[in-house]
Amino acid sequence: MDFSLIIPNIIKLLGKYWQLFLIEGVKNTLILTAISVAMGTVLGTVVAMLKMSRFKLVRFLVTLYVEVIRGTPILLQLYVFYFVIPQVLKFLDMPPFMWVAVALCVNSAAYVSEVIRSGIQAVDKGQTEAARSLGLSSGQTMMKIVLPQAVRNILPALGNEFIMMLKETSLASTFFLGDLMTSCLMVKGATYLTLEPMIIVALIYLCMTYPLSKLVEYFEKRMGGAGYRKKKKKNLKEIKAEVQA
Amino acid sequence: MEMIKTVDLHKSFGKLKVLTGVNETIHKGEVVSIIGPSGGGKSTFLRCLNLLETPEKGHIYFEGEEITGKKVDIDKHRQKMGMVFQQFNVFPHLSVCDNITLAPKLLKGKSEAEAVEMAKELLNRVGLLEKMDEMPGTLSGGQKQRLAIVRALAMEPDVMLFDEPTSALDPEMVGEVLEVIKGLVKTGMTSVIVTHEMGFAREVSDRVLFIAEGNILESGSPDVFFTNPTHPRLQDFLRKVL
């Protein structure tokens, strides 16, 4: 293998296939990530709440779901959602791309729910006791006291979860669904070059994940330990105007 | 008038029996201190009074109403029972002022202006007025505990429960918190105070309870309690701490 040709080859490939990499591939990867992250967060929040339900059966079912998803390979889950579930739910006429998106949602929801649950449970129990002792209901305590503090634990971990998801969408290439990794496979098939397309997509993935991880780092610094910032307080004039209104 | 009455209160954590049938009545305007060895059940007893711990047997009456019944709205009763914790438990994400105004605004329908006015008055009383817009993270332990006390007072409770309010403080800050409690007690606030500060208990209490081995072993006015203890367990305890 002639390594001296790698860089000229990369330049050549980019010249010829840049649309496949940068437009098709990046677009589909970002769409898959956005769907699975957005739906995964919503679903994950619901799952986290259900996991703290007072009904034993609900807790059991939700725990089963989380354990199965976390305990089996994501590739296996994709196979199930690609080959099996569309056969079972024939009336749901969805394209394969959407089935893979659903699989990724179901997967990320399980991880997100654990992030949210542990974030909530990491808030000191004394906070709940103090709020309840003032007469706040459990719902008010959750909304006004626990969740605002839990967000600080949750956000950075959630960011890391998003980065994981972005990389895991590459598994969609197993079914040739047009994501960035699929672009890599297609170019490899068309040109018989192996290393060069891999280097290209690796760099593109890095360009997407690195800023994200920097963002997470920023949030971690802002939210971690250092304490809460003062918010700008309404002055008394504004309050009085409000009262009169 | 009876403020809080407990009848045959039982509580256990797993196999450990913490309270074994406590009968006690606290009257309006009374200041009751509770002392005793660690693990004897004094904090658990206090935490049962506003049902932060649920007793498995027995009854608690607050202002004549049973609160251990099934269909009781405990949140309503808790609004009238202020509580101060060993670990302060101020809300770190709210400013000093918001810590105080949150509950009155949410639960008593006070307007922002009313609540802030009240918070100012309370903060002034405990010497924290200039900290009003600070975040609790910037306060010392003693200041946090004073904030926790006025946060409870903002709900205008009928009784105050103190759960070892000075045990987590640096020694030099104990005094300022005790001063605040003393001032409060002088206004006639019914108070139940779990404490290790014997001198303080002796000074402010109308009555002192000794809780050990899951029950009240002795109860009496501070003078008799500290100078002529009758129960051998209390004699032993006082010998060790005084």
XYZ file of N, CA and C in Angstrom, chain A residues 123-141 143-149 152 226-231 233-236 238-240 242-243, chain B residues 47 50 52-53 74-76 78-79 81-83 85 87-95 97-99 102-103 106-107 111-113 116-117 120 132-135 151-152 155:
252
model
N -30.566 15.009 44.062
C -30.893 16.207 44.841
C -31.112 15.782 46.302
N -30.451 16.486 47.201
C -30.476 16.139 48.627
C -31.901 15.948 49.146
N -32.100 14.877 49.881
C -33.426 14.572 50.419
C -33.919 15.678 51.354
N -32.982 16.355 51.987
C -33.346 17.449 52.885
C -34.119 18.557 52.180
N -33.845 18.746 50.888
C -34.557 19.760 50.121
C -36.047 19.426 50.043
N -36.327 18.162 49.763
C -37.715 17.726 49.717
C -38.363 17.875 51.078
N -37.640 17.471 52.116
C -38.212 17.549 53.465
C -38.509 18.986 53.850
N -37.577 19.887 53.521
C -37.797 21.294 53.871
C -39.025 21.832 53.150
N -39.146 21.497 51.862
C -40.284 22.001 51.085
C -41.594 21.420 51.615
N -41.591 20.119 51.884
C -42.810 19.494 52.397
C -43.175 20.042 53.770
N -42.150 20.332 54.586
C -42.438 20.829 55.936
C -43.052 22.228 55.893
N -42.820 22.953 54.779
C -43.454 24.268 54.645
C -44.906 24.134 54.205
N -45.274 22.935 53.745
C -46.652 22.711 53.318
C -46.799 22.545 51.822
N -45.686 22.562 51.065
C -45.781 22.330 49.630
C -46.216 20.888 49.371
N -47.030 20.696 48.341
C -47.439 19.337 47.961
C -46.263 18.650 47.275
N -46.383 17.353 47.038
C -45.247 16.666 46.399
C -45.034 17.171 44.976
N -46.135 17.521 44.289
C -46.000 18.069 42.943
C -45.303 19.418 42.948
N -45.725 20.296 43.858
C -45.096 21.617 43.955
C -43.624 21.487 44.321
N -43.332 20.541 45.222
C -41.948 20.327 45.630
C -41.103 19.901 44.439
N -41.709 20.499 41.189
C -41.579 21.550 40.184
C -40.726 22.731 40.654
N -40.910 23.124 41.926
C -40.273 24.368 42.381
C -38.901 24.121 43.018
N -38.715 22.970 43.616
C -37.495 22.751 44.393
C -36.583 21.688 43.781
N -37.131 20.518 43.454
C -36.261 19.413 43.041
C -35.810 19.558 41.580
N -36.770 19.733 40.655
C -36.388 19.783 39.240
C -35.397 20.911 38.915
N -35.626 22.142 39.415
C -34.657 23.190 39.082
C -33.227 22.830 39.517
N -33.103 22.056 40.594
C -31.763 21.655 41.025
C -31.277 20.442 40.247
N -29.292 20.815 36.830
C -27.832 20.974 36.872
C -27.106 19.640 36.780
N -19.802 25.351 41.472
C -19.502 26.738 41.775
C -20.643 27.504 42.417
N -21.839 26.950 42.423
C -22.938 27.618 43.087
C -23.827 28.357 42.111
N -24.939 28.797 42.624
C -25.939 29.408 41.761
C -25.670 30.898 41.618
N -25.971 31.390 40.405
C -25.775 32.810 40.168
C -26.994 33.609 40.610
N -26.687 34.862 40.888
C -27.777 35.762 41.225
C -28.570 36.072 39.976
N -29.870 36.090 40.103
C -30.675 36.550 38.970
C -30.985 38.013 39.183
N -32.984 40.938 39.937
C -34.213 40.995 40.725
C -35.068 42.141 40.204
N -36.371 41.904 40.201
C -37.264 43.012 39.895
C -37.146 44.044 41.006
N -37.093 45.325 40.641
C -37.038 46.286 41.735
C -38.447 46.599 42.213
N -38.507 47.299 43.324
C -39.789 47.471 43.990
C -40.796 48.245 43.147
N -41.199 48.080 39.894
C -41.864 47.147 38.977
C -42.906 46.314 39.712
N -42.537 45.893 40.908
C -43.470 45.062 41.676
C -44.735 45.849 41.983
N -44.553 47.110 42.385
C -45.702 47.928 42.721
C -46.600 48.143 41.509
N -46.896 46.140 39.083
C -47.571 44.881 38.845
C -48.809 44.746 39.754
N -48.621 45.147 40.979
C -49.708 45.026 41.934
C -50.885 45.906 41.525
N -39.775 14.392 64.115
C -40.151 14.287 62.706
C -41.502 13.600 62.516
N -44.781 16.281 62.452
C -45.363 16.818 61.214
C -45.357 15.763 60.116
N -43.139 13.876 58.813
C -42.028 13.602 57.902
C -41.657 12.128 58.030
N -41.902 11.572 59.220
C -41.862 10.122 59.398
C -43.292 9.679 59.701
N -52.356 16.586 54.927
C -51.250 16.931 55.821
C -50.580 18.231 55.398
N -50.605 18.559 54.088
C -49.976 19.798 53.635
C -50.568 21.015 54.336
N -51.902 20.981 54.553
C -52.573 22.102 55.228
C -52.040 22.256 56.658
N -49.170 21.101 57.857
C -47.738 21.432 57.877
C -47.512 22.936 57.723
N -48.446 23.612 57.029
C -48.296 25.060 56.883
C -48.267 25.746 58.244
N -47.006 24.285 60.983
C -45.920 23.743 61.797
C -44.605 24.047 61.116
N -43.889 25.036 61.620
C -42.599 25.359 61.019
C -41.558 24.345 61.452
N -40.600 24.057 60.570
C -39.566 23.124 60.985
C -38.192 23.645 60.582
N -34.109 22.405 60.349
C -33.344 21.166 60.271
C -31.896 21.363 60.697
N -29.364 20.305 59.049
C -28.557 20.651 57.858
C -29.093 21.882 57.129
N -29.827 22.729 57.801
C -30.388 23.990 57.272
C -31.404 23.753 56.143
N -30.963 23.036 55.083
C -31.831 22.778 53.930
C -32.429 24.039 53.333
N -31.636 25.099 53.248
C -32.105 26.263 52.490
C -32.071 25.875 51.013
N -32.885 26.569 50.201
C -32.952 26.213 48.784
C -31.831 26.939 48.036
N -30.834 26.206 47.549
C -29.642 26.876 46.999
C -29.902 27.588 45.671
N -31.006 27.223 44.983
C -31.237 27.826 43.672
C -32.109 29.072 43.763
N -32.511 29.434 44.975
C -33.330 30.631 45.156
C -32.567 31.648 45.995
N -32.793 32.929 45.711
C -32.142 33.967 46.503
C -32.670 33.909 47.933
N -34.175 36.094 49.600
C -35.544 36.611 49.642
C -36.533 35.567 49.115
N -36.197 34.946 47.987
C -37.117 33.970 47.383
C -37.287 32.735 48.259
N -36.238 32.383 49.003
C -36.355 31.278 49.943
C -37.525 31.517 50.898
N -41.263 32.103 48.767
C -41.809 31.016 47.938
C -43.100 30.436 48.512
N -43.019 29.951 49.744
C -44.175 29.253 50.316
C -45.369 30.191 50.557
N -46.986 30.848 47.232
C -47.563 29.656 46.609
C -48.773 29.143 47.378
N -48.683 29.199 48.706
C -49.679 28.490 49.512
C -50.684 29.414 50.175
N -49.296 38.373 47.603
C -48.731 39.009 46.419
C -47.231 39.137 46.617
N -46.523 39.343 45.505
C -45.071 39.513 45.559
C -44.698 40.628 46.538
N -45.392 41.767 46.413
C -45.048 42.924 47.237
C -45.249 42.619 48.727
N -42.559 40.122 49.891
C -41.233 40.727 50.003
C -41.173 41.630 51.230
N -42.239 42.374 51.456
C -42.301 43.256 52.626
C -42.093 42.452 53.913
N -38.545 41.140 54.270
C -37.648 42.200 54.743
C -37.714 42.332 56.252
N -30.384 40.086 51.525
C -31.661 39.761 50.894
C -31.557 39.238 49.462
N -30.705 39.880 48.634
C -30.633 39.478 47.231
C -29.501 38.505 46.940
N -28.791 38.090 47.992
C -27.696 37.136 47.782
C -28.252 35.731 47.546
N -27.384 34.864 47.008
C -27.736 33.454 46.940
C -27.247 32.785 48.238
N -37.519 31.533 57.203
C -38.298 30.922 56.116
C -39.511 30.184 56.699
N -39.271 29.473 57.795
C -40.380 28.764 58.442
C -41.363 29.764 59.055
N -44.405 31.499 57.143
C -45.708 30.849 56.997
C -46.600 31.118 58.215
